Amino acid sequence: MTPGASVYARPAALAGRHFSTVIVGAGVNGAGVFRDLSLQGVDCLIVDKADIAAGASSAPSRMIHGGLRYLESGAFSLVAEATRERNLLLRNAAHLVRPLETVVPLSSRFGGLVGSVLRFAGFSASPGARGLCVVGLGLRLYDRLGRRQRVMPEHRIARVPAADGALFGAAVRWTATYYDAWIRHPEWLVLELIHDGHRDQPASAAANYCSVTACQGRSVTLRDELTGESVRVTADTVVNATGAWLDRSASALQGAGSRVMGTKGSHLILDHPALRDALRGRMAYFEASDGRVCIVYPFLDRVLVGSTDIPVDDPDQAATEPAEVDYLLDVLREVFPRLDFGPGDVVYTYVGVRPLAQSGADKPGQISRDHAVAIDPPNGAREVPLVCLVGGKWTTFRSLAQAAADAVLRQLGRPRARSTESLAIGGGADMPADAPARERFVDGIAQASGLGRARVAELVNRYGSRAQALAARFAAEGDAPLRHAPDHSAAEVRFLCRETAVQHLADLVIRRTLLAIRGRVTAALAAELAAIAAAELGWSAARREQELQACIDTLRDRHRVQFSASIPSPITL
C-alpha cells in the first residue's frame, strides 16, 4: 500500500454520500468486482459485516487450480475457465501465486473406470479408487483444456520411484505428476484488489465491520459493527457478493432467496518435518478409502492437509469439529503408512464455507463449483437493481467479477473501458520474470535501503514489487525486529495497522500476517503485537487487554492453537 488518502473509511464518514454501486461482501469475489468497476471509473463502496476476507476467502485450500476432478462430471467449460484463470494469476500475481508440482499415487491400472463412465454419463455412482487409465485420460484432457496461455509442463506418468514407494507404501505402483498452483497469502491478495480499485478510482471506498441492514428506495442503511451507529448512503446499483451468506443478505437487500447452499471444508496445518521433507515440494493428491479427494502439500515451513466437504446450514457457526481432525489424520495414516501422525502434530486448523449453487446432488462433492450472475430487478421497496453472485470458486474470482461488473455496467448504461485479464494485481506489477532477475531485484532493494538481504527477500515474498517502497519506509523507522517473531518488525506491524484497516488484534494476527496459520503465535508474541497495535491505533490499556484476550480465545477455540504459557500483561517494548 502507498501513502495518500486511504480507501478505508468508517460508516460515519460515509453518511449521505452517493455511490454508483454498493457492494456487500468483501471477500475475493466482492473485491474483484470492486477493482473491475473502479477500473471502469465507477465509484464503488464495498462493505463487510466482518473483516476484509474474513469468510471463505481466508479459508481455502490455498490451491489455485483448474479442478481436475470436475472433468468426471463433464464440467469441461468450468475446468477450461479455471485453468485459464490459474494461468492468468500465475502471471498477474506472481508474488503470491506459484506453480505447484502435484503427484497422484496409483495402485491399479483400471480402477474406477466403470464408476467414472457412469458419473460422466450423469448417473450417481461411486467411482472407486481411480487407477492409471482413468487418471491418465483425465490428465490428458486437463493439459488440453489448460493449453491456452500455457505456463505449465505437461503431465507425466511413471513407475513409482523408490523414494515415493517409501512414502506411499508398497501398494502404489505408479505416480502421475502434473502442475497446478498455490497462493501464499490469499487475504493479502484481497486487500490488494481493494487498494488497486481505489488507485484507479479515488472516489471508491471500503468499510469493514460494516453491515447492511436495509435497502429502501435508493437508500442503503449501514450499521457500524464497532459502534452500533447507523448511517445511510444512496446508490444506483447494489451487488450482493456475500457468498454462503447470499440468501441471508437477500432479506435486508429486498432480494430473492434460496440460491445457495454451503458445505464446509476443514483444513489442518501440521508441524511434521518428516512428511514435509518426503513430499519434496510437491502436493500429494489422492483419494481416501471412502472416495473423498484429499490434498497434502508443503505450506512454507508446515504441511497443509485438506479437506472435508460437509453440508452446513449456518455459515456463522461453522467450525472444525474433533471428528474432522480425526478423519484427516486417519486419511494421512492410510496414505502414508510408514509415518506417524497424531493430534500433537496439528498446530492450526481452519474452516471455510463454500458458496455453492442450490443442488439436489446426493453428495456435496457432486455439487457444481460453477458460478452465475443473477439480477433482481427493482421492486416496490427497492428502486435499484440487485446484482447477485451465485456460487464460484477462488481461482475463478476474476472471471466471475468480470461477469458481475458487466451486469452492473449494463444497469448503469456505461461501457467497459478496460479488461482486467492482463492487469497485474498489487505487488505483482513489475515483478521480475525469472529467478536471476528476482535475485538482482532483491540485491538492489537491499543496497538502496540498507536492510539485510534475507529481510528484503522475505519482504519481496510478502509484498512483491511493493517491497521496494516498503523497505525504504521500514528502514527509515529503524525496522527493529520483533522479539518473538524476528522476521517481522515493529515498523511492518505499524504499517499493517495504519494502512490495512485493522480493527481488532485478530485481524492483524490471523489475516494480515501468516503468523497464526504457521503455528507461530505464542502468548508472548500476541502480547507484543497487541502492544504495537494499541500504540498505533490509540487503544486504551483496557482495550488492549480485551483485544489480546479475544484474539487468544479465537485462536484457541476456533483454530485449536495451544498456548503453553499465561498471557503476559502488560508488556513493555
XYZ file of C-alpha atoms in Angstrom:
573
model
C 0.000 0.000 0.000
C 1.179 3.536 -0.575
C 0.787 6.806 1.319
C -2.106 9.094 0.496
C -5.852 9.188 1.023
C -6.993 5.843 2.387
C -9.557 3.667 0.673
C -10.887 2.712 4.108
C -13.491 4.738 5.976
C -15.768 4.224 8.924
C -19.522 4.414 8.206
C -19.891 7.805 9.927
C -17.586 9.339 7.327
C -19.736 7.881 4.543
C -23.081 9.255 5.741
C -25.052 10.944 2.996
C -22.663 10.002 0.190
C -23.840 8.645 -3.129
C -22.151 5.716 -4.886
C -22.877 4.317 -8.306
C -22.529 0.846 -6.780
C -22.599 -0.521 -3.237
C -21.000 -3.978 -2.978
C -21.994 -6.097 0.010
C -19.353 -8.677 0.902
C -15.605 -8.001 0.896
C -14.359 -11.457 0.052
C -12.389 -12.168 -3.091
C -15.438 -12.031 -5.368
C -16.675 -8.721 -3.986
C -13.172 -7.267 -4.054
C -12.804 -8.457 -7.648
C -15.991 -6.592 -8.610
C -14.758 -3.516 -6.711
C -11.482 -3.486 -8.640
C -13.127 -4.161 -12.007
C -15.775 -1.463 -11.667
C -13.314 1.061 -10.238
C -11.091 0.410 -13.265
C -14.041 1.471 -15.451
C -14.300 4.733 -13.496
C -17.329 3.611 -11.460
C -17.345 4.928 -7.889
C -17.973 1.972 -5.562
C -18.433 1.329 -1.870
C -17.578 -2.156 -0.617
C -18.631 -3.217 2.893
C -18.441 -6.338 5.008
C -20.041 -7.170 8.334
C -16.699 -8.599 9.494
C -13.115 -8.044 8.394
C -11.918 -7.929 4.796
C -11.668 -11.539 3.523
C -12.744 -12.940 6.886
C -15.101 -15.575 5.469
C -14.447 -18.325 2.943
C -11.869 -16.152 1.158
C -9.493 -16.578 4.089
C -10.088 -20.322 4.374
C -9.464 -22.006 1.010
C -7.152 -24.912 0.355
C -4.804 -22.189 -0.898
C -4.722 -24.004 -4.219
C -5.146 -22.088 -7.463
C -6.305 -24.887 -9.707
C -8.414 -25.942 -12.639
C -10.415 -28.600 -10.832
C -9.166 -31.884 -12.217
C -11.909 -33.880 -10.518
C -14.674 -31.816 -12.166
C -13.855 -33.442 -15.511
C -15.565 -36.628 -14.400
C -18.907 -34.834 -14.226
C -18.388 -33.311 -17.672
C -17.749 -29.749 -16.418
C -15.375 -29.000 -19.294
C -16.215 -25.305 -19.551
C -15.605 -24.796 -15.835
C -12.242 -26.567 -15.965
C -11.214 -24.650 -19.094
C -12.146 -21.376 -17.400
C -10.397 -22.300 -14.159
C -7.160 -23.427 -15.823
C -7.130 -20.215 -17.831
C -7.667 -18.113 -14.699
C -4.964 -20.128 -12.922
C -2.536 -19.254 -15.688
C -3.510 -15.591 -15.537
C -2.941 -15.483 -11.780
C 0.487 -17.059 -12.180
C 1.328 -14.084 -14.382
C -0.672 -11.272 -12.753
C 0.004 -12.164 -9.118
C 3.391 -13.844 -9.413
C 4.419 -12.522 -5.984
C 1.737 -14.612 -4.263
C 0.800 -17.398 -6.711
C 3.407 -20.041 -7.514
C 3.429 -23.306 -9.516
C 2.776 -26.462 -7.513
C 4.012 -29.833 -8.698
C 1.385 -32.433 -7.868
C 1.770 -36.199 -7.586
C -1.076 -38.729 -7.740
C -0.269 -42.181 -6.285
C -1.810 -45.022 -8.327
C -2.257 -48.622 -7.233
C -4.244 -50.183 -10.079
C -4.478 -49.986 -13.849
C -8.259 -49.979 -14.411
C -9.622 -48.914 -11.020
C -12.681 -46.656 -11.060
C -13.214 -46.974 -14.791
C -16.840 -48.160 -14.690
C -17.850 -45.695 -11.991
C -16.196 -42.801 -13.826
C -18.038 -43.666 -17.040
C -21.351 -43.785 -15.181
C -20.709 -40.440 -13.469
C -19.709 -38.871 -16.772
C -22.999 -40.140 -18.246
C -24.913 -38.409 -15.452
C -25.625 -41.375 -13.203
C -24.984 -41.353 -9.482
C -22.192 -43.841 -8.883
C -19.202 -44.210 -6.664
C -16.163 -44.376 -8.947
C -13.984 -46.354 -6.542
C -10.264 -45.754 -6.337
C -9.211 -44.332 -9.698
C -6.444 -46.167 -11.493
C -3.868 -45.476 -14.142
C -6.259 -45.390 -17.125
C -8.811 -43.037 -15.609
C -6.231 -40.627 -14.188
C -4.111 -40.695 -17.355
C -7.105 -39.880 -19.537
C -8.181 -37.103 -17.179
C -4.721 -35.533 -17.175
C -4.512 -35.568 -20.967
C -7.775 -33.661 -21.115
C -6.650 -31.370 -18.285
C -3.495 -30.472 -20.211
C -5.516 -29.778 -23.341
C -8.025 -27.525 -21.566
C -5.195 -25.565 -19.965
C -3.243 -25.171 -23.192
C -4.248 -21.542 -23.798
C -1.615 -19.239 -22.274
C 0.252 -22.389 -21.254
C 2.642 -21.824 -18.396
C 2.740 -25.397 -17.076
C 4.610 -28.523 -18.217
C 2.504 -31.421 -19.464
C 1.745 -34.285 -17.108
C 3.813 -37.468 -16.925
C 3.197 -40.974 -15.599
C 5.976 -43.234 -14.400
C 6.672 -46.304 -12.345
C 6.843 -45.264 -8.734
C 10.383 -44.180 -7.775
C 11.936 -45.733 -4.689
C 11.540 -42.564 -2.626
C 7.827 -42.331 -3.411
C 7.364 -46.042 -2.801
C 8.748 -45.499 0.687
C 6.439 -42.525 1.149
C 3.179 -44.049 -0.100
C 3.712 -47.708 0.719
C 4.140 -50.901 -1.265
C 0.669 -50.867 -2.848
C 1.483 -47.845 -5.035
C 2.784 -48.942 -8.460
C 2.793 -45.695 -10.497
C 2.718 -41.953 -9.929
C 1.131 -39.362 -12.170
C 2.640 -35.890 -11.998
C 1.043 -32.657 -13.170
C 1.138 -28.978 -12.229
C -1.316 -26.577 -10.640
C -0.569 -23.613 -8.385
C -0.868 -22.386 -4.799
C -1.291 -18.975 -3.200
C 0.845 -17.925 -0.269
C -1.470 -15.343 1.327
C -4.989 -15.140 -0.171
C -6.187 -12.498 2.290
C -3.439 -10.163 1.152
C -4.468 -10.504 -2.481
C -7.994 -9.426 -1.500
C -6.585 -6.326 0.205
C -4.529 -5.601 -2.913
C -7.614 -5.806 -5.131
C -9.298 -3.180 -2.965
C -6.194 -0.991 -2.925
C -5.871 -1.213 -6.719
C -9.522 -0.266 -7.145
C -9.079 2.857 -5.049
C -5.943 3.759 -7.019
C -7.935 3.603 -10.258
C -10.988 5.406 -8.860
C -10.174 7.516 -5.766
C -13.891 8.076 -5.128
C -14.283 4.375 -4.330
C -14.216 3.419 -0.651
C -14.278 0.394 1.641
C -15.509 -0.266 5.181
C -15.028 -3.419 7.208
C -17.142 -4.283 10.247
C -19.980 -2.525 8.469
C -23.205 -4.405 7.742
C -26.148 -3.543 5.502
C -29.407 -3.630 7.450
C -31.853 -2.242 4.898
C -32.252 -1.217 1.260
C -35.265 1.024 0.717
C -35.775 3.078 -2.424
C -32.273 4.166 -3.403
C -31.098 4.301 0.193
C -28.809 1.698 1.773
C -28.588 1.643 5.566
C -25.163 0.796 7.001
C -24.526 -0.278 10.577
C -21.109 0.226 12.142
C -20.465 -3.074 13.922
C -17.866 -1.397 16.147
C -20.038 1.446 17.469
C -23.594 0.374 16.667
C -24.191 3.620 14.757
C -26.353 3.516 11.619
C -25.997 5.810 8.597
C -27.389 5.938 5.088
C -25.858 6.194 1.648
C -27.571 6.153 -1.729
C -26.747 4.003 -4.733
C -27.699 3.363 -8.345
C -26.985 -0.383 -8.122
C -26.272 -2.881 -5.351
C -24.159 -6.044 -5.616
C -24.702 -8.997 -3.289
C -21.338 -10.785 -3.072
C -21.795 -12.391 0.332
C -21.064 -15.960 -0.760
C -22.559 -18.540 1.579
C -24.480 -15.693 3.260
C -26.159 -14.711 -0.049
C -29.671 -15.797 0.920
C -29.387 -14.260 4.400
C -28.294 -10.952 2.888
C -31.188 -11.080 0.445
C -33.729 -10.225 3.157
C -32.006 -6.946 4.054
C -31.499 -6.160 0.372
C -35.088 -6.960 -0.642
C -33.881 -9.686 -2.981
C -34.779 -13.258 -3.853
C -33.566 -16.122 -1.663
C -32.903 -19.877 -1.938
C -30.000 -19.550 -4.342
C -27.077 -21.036 -2.435
C -26.148 -23.813 -0.082
C -22.966 -24.196 1.913
C -20.522 -27.012 2.503
C -17.669 -26.570 4.921
C -14.107 -27.523 4.219
C -11.853 -28.024 7.225
C -8.071 -27.966 6.888
C -5.185 -28.862 9.169
C -1.749 -27.291 9.392
C 0.851 -29.750 10.648
C 4.294 -29.315 12.095
C 5.633 -32.551 10.610
C 9.179 -32.210 9.205
C 9.368 -35.865 8.088
C 6.276 -35.553 5.892
C 7.286 -32.136 4.610
C 10.720 -33.406 3.592
C 9.285 -36.563 1.990
C 6.905 -34.512 -0.177
C 9.920 -32.711 -1.697
C 7.973 -29.560 -2.517
C 5.099 -31.426 -4.179
C 1.436 -31.793 -3.387
C 0.030 -35.307 -2.961
C -3.474 -35.530 -4.452
C -5.262 -38.747 -3.595
C -8.485 -40.494 -2.677
C -9.280 -41.718 0.793
C -10.873 -45.143 1.180
C -14.324 -43.504 1.343
C -13.807 -41.905 -2.083
C -13.236 -38.349 -0.863
C -10.414 -36.441 -2.537
C -7.750 -35.079 -0.202
C -4.635 -32.965 -0.634
C -1.381 -32.648 1.286
C 1.396 -30.220 0.416
C 4.233 -28.230 1.992
C 2.993 -24.808 3.048
C 6.026 -22.685 3.902
C 7.622 -24.498 6.853
C 4.488 -26.533 7.616
C 2.234 -29.057 5.852
C -1.329 -28.246 4.767
C -3.911 -31.043 4.783
C -7.427 -30.775 3.395
C -10.254 -31.053 3.271
C -13.666 -32.166 4.423
C -16.859 -31.420 2.454
C -19.810 -31.308 4.848
C -23.169 -29.530 4.320
C -23.891 -26.731 6.813
C -26.975 -24.623 7.398
C -25.415 -21.691 9.262
C -22.065 -20.446 7.931
C -21.559 -18.301 11.031
C -21.431 -21.426 13.189
C -19.092 -23.499 11.012
C -16.122 -24.847 12.937
C -13.620 -27.656 12.630
C -15.007 -30.487 14.729
C -12.783 -33.001 16.558
C -14.193 -35.748 14.326
C -12.905 -33.906 11.246
C -9.422 -33.679 12.737
C -9.528 -37.395 13.486
C -10.768 -38.157 9.968
C -7.991 -36.212 8.249
C -5.330 -37.752 10.483
C -6.726 -41.205 9.703
C -6.506 -40.415 5.989
C -2.851 -39.449 6.411
C -2.135 -42.733 8.172
C -3.854 -44.568 5.324
C -1.925 -42.831 2.542
C 1.442 -42.546 4.299
C 1.558 -45.826 6.266
C 5.215 -45.516 7.243
C 4.827 -42.169 9.004
C 3.232 -41.462 12.367
C 0.532 -38.817 12.833
C -1.179 -37.573 15.960
C -3.133 -34.600 17.325
C 0.104 -33.123 18.651
C 1.259 -32.528 15.069
C -1.664 -30.149 14.444
C -0.659 -26.532 15.078
C -3.633 -24.813 13.430
C -6.997 -25.631 11.907
C -9.325 -23.524 9.812
C -12.659 -23.922 8.096
C -14.425 -22.145 5.267
C -17.935 -22.495 3.879
C -18.081 -22.926 0.123
C -20.908 -20.925 -1.513
C -22.418 -23.487 -3.877
C -25.479 -23.071 -6.050
C -28.552 -24.902 -4.762
C -28.438 -28.514 -5.907
C -30.198 -31.807 -5.442
C -26.950 -33.784 -5.690
C -26.647 -36.781 -3.389
C -23.170 -35.889 -2.155
C -21.505 -32.490 -1.584
C -18.643 -33.437 -3.901
C -21.112 -33.780 -6.783
C -22.375 -30.189 -6.498
C -21.170 -27.929 -9.301
C -18.477 -25.385 -8.465
C -19.631 -23.209 -11.355
C -20.871 -19.651 -10.889
C -23.582 -17.381 -12.220
C -24.761 -13.788 -12.020
C -28.432 -13.227 -11.223
C -30.236 -9.884 -11.323
C -33.170 -8.978 -9.111
C -34.908 -6.016 -10.759
C -36.226 -3.080 -8.732
C -39.354 -3.865 -6.752
C -41.849 -1.939 -4.690
C -39.408 -1.400 -1.819
C -36.045 -1.301 -3.615
C -35.686 1.096 -6.534
C -32.264 -0.090 -7.676
C -31.274 -3.352 -9.398
C -29.603 -6.012 -7.251
C -26.796 -7.998 -8.901
C -26.148 -11.331 -7.134
C -23.026 -13.508 -7.397
C -24.048 -17.166 -7.066
C -21.536 -19.945 -6.428
C -17.986 -19.832 -7.716
C -14.526 -20.843 -6.556
C -11.422 -18.909 -5.503
C -9.489 -19.498 -8.718
C -12.204 -18.042 -10.959
C -12.895 -14.891 -8.963
C -11.686 -12.598 -11.769
C -13.963 -14.050 -14.440
C -16.947 -14.041 -12.074
C -16.159 -10.442 -11.106
C -15.941 -9.516 -14.778
C -19.372 -11.010 -15.473
C -20.846 -9.203 -12.471
C -19.173 -5.915 -13.403
C -20.537 -6.208 -16.942
C -24.019 -6.713 -15.487
C -23.608 -3.591 -13.339
C -22.296 -1.566 -16.271
C -25.357 -2.551 -18.310
C -27.616 -1.391 -15.494
C -25.719 1.902 -15.305
C -25.697 2.327 -19.085
C -21.910 2.618 -19.140
C -19.403 0.869 -21.443
C -16.475 -1.257 -20.382
C -13.279 0.746 -20.801
C -10.651 -1.847 -19.866
C -10.288 -5.551 -19.159
C -8.703 -6.971 -16.017
C -7.421 -10.022 -17.911
C -3.850 -8.796 -18.310
C -3.840 -6.453 -15.327
C -1.319 -7.207 -12.596
C -2.593 -7.292 -9.032
C -0.889 -5.285 -6.300
C 2.734 -6.250 -5.862
C 2.525 -8.479 -8.917
C 3.110 -5.397 -11.074
C 6.672 -5.169 -12.422
C 7.762 -8.343 -10.661
C 10.958 -9.856 -12.119
C 10.151 -12.567 -14.621
C 12.694 -15.194 -13.574
C 14.837 -16.270 -10.641
C 18.040 -14.430 -11.638
C 16.110 -11.196 -12.189
C 14.424 -11.679 -8.835
C 17.805 -12.081 -7.147
C 19.009 -8.844 -8.740
C 15.799 -7.144 -7.642
C 16.372 -8.219 -4.027
C 20.009 -7.129 -4.175
C 19.033 -3.697 -5.460
C 16.489 -3.140 -2.692
C 18.943 -4.304 -0.036
C 21.608 -1.933 -1.308
C 19.231 1.039 -1.556
C 17.515 0.509 1.808
C 20.393 -0.787 3.879
C 18.295 -3.698 5.130
C 19.782 -7.198 5.224
C 19.346 -9.306 2.133
C 17.384 -12.054 3.921
C 14.986 -9.451 5.305
C 14.461 -7.919 1.864
C 13.899 -11.340 0.292
C 11.150 -12.013 2.821
C 9.546 -8.614 2.123
C 9.526 -9.434 -1.598
C 7.867 -12.769 -0.813
C 5.169 -10.938 1.150
C 4.618 -7.770 -0.857
C 6.118 -8.348 -4.296
C 7.301 -5.242 -6.118
C 5.881 -3.040 -3.367
C 8.698 -4.274 -1.149
C 10.874 -1.625 -2.767
C 8.904 1.263 -1.255
C 8.140 -0.583 1.961
C 11.764 -1.473 2.628
C 12.674 2.200 2.437
C 9.859 3.116 4.828
C 10.697 0.402 7.320
C 14.395 1.255 7.196
C 13.588 4.902 7.932
C 11.742 3.761 11.069
C 14.601 1.517 12.163
C 12.968 -1.796 11.153
C 13.565 -3.212 14.633
C 12.718 -6.947 14.631
C 10.008 -8.258 16.914
C 11.289 -10.119 19.945
C 9.093 -13.139 19.355
C 8.954 -13.113 15.526
C 12.230 -11.592 14.333
C 11.363 -12.000 10.642
C 8.787 -9.238 11.214
C 9.459 -5.746 12.503
C 7.606 -3.207 14.588
C 7.653 -0.846 11.596
C 5.987 -3.513 9.457
C 3.298 -4.154 12.070
C 2.631 -0.410 12.384
C 2.243 -0.207 8.610
C -0.275 -3.051 8.619
C -2.269 -1.415 11.407
C -2.135 2.005 9.787
C -2.982 1.193 6.191
C -4.985 -2.050 6.051
C -7.995 -1.223 8.248
C -7.015 -3.353 11.247
C -9.855 -3.006 13.765
C -9.147 -5.955 16.055
C -5.963 -7.712 17.074
C -7.233 -10.895 15.393
C -7.338 -9.044 12.052
C -3.610 -8.426 12.356
C -2.609 -11.822 13.720
C -4.809 -14.109 11.617
C -5.311 -12.295 8.293
C -2.680 -9.539 7.787
C 0.187 -11.896 8.586
C 0.847 -15.626 8.248
C 1.966 -15.960 11.864
C -1.178 -17.748 13.038
C -1.523 -20.255 10.212
C 2.143 -21.184 10.617
C 1.521 -22.032 14.275
C 3.903 -19.350 15.476
C 1.637 -17.328 17.761
C 2.623 -17.713 21.384
C 1.092 -15.777 24.244
C 4.211 -13.610 24.337
C 4.030 -12.809 20.609
C 0.323 -11.993 20.839
C 1.055 -9.597 23.703
C 3.890 -7.970 21.752
C 1.646 -7.438 18.725
C -1.150 -6.113 20.955
C 1.186 -3.508 22.434
C 2.259 -2.251 18.997
C -1.330 -2.190 17.690
C -2.551 -0.367 20.793
C 0.074 2.342 20.383
C -0.637 2.741 16.676
C -4.444 2.624 16.862
C -4.893 4.539 20.103
C -6.296 1.714 22.196
C -6.540 2.208 25.939
C -4.861 -0.259 28.279
C -8.261 -1.853 28.930
C -8.970 -2.146 25.181
C -5.546 -3.662 24.594
C -6.158 -6.352 27.203
C -9.629 -7.021 25.803
C -8.254 -7.420 22.267
C -5.448 -9.657 23.480
C -7.795 -11.978 25.338
C -10.277 -12.070 22.437
C -7.507 -12.964 19.992
C -6.171 -15.708 22.260
C -9.682 -17.094 22.686
C -10.290 -17.104 18.926
C -7.039 -18.911 18.215
C -7.686 -21.457 20.945
C -11.400 -22.061 20.321
C -11.687 -21.783 16.532
C -8.216 -22.768 15.359
C -7.112 -25.280 18.031
C -3.971 -23.308 18.890
C -2.464 -24.464 22.161
C -0.936 -21.867 24.483
C 1.519 -23.255 26.999
C 2.033 -20.037 28.919
C -0.213 -17.478 30.553
C -0.766 -14.213 28.729
C 1.897 -11.676 29.754
C 0.280 -8.385 30.690
C 1.262 -5.658 30.499
C 4.229 -5.861 28.154
C 6.940 -3.237 27.839
C 8.538 -2.803 24.426
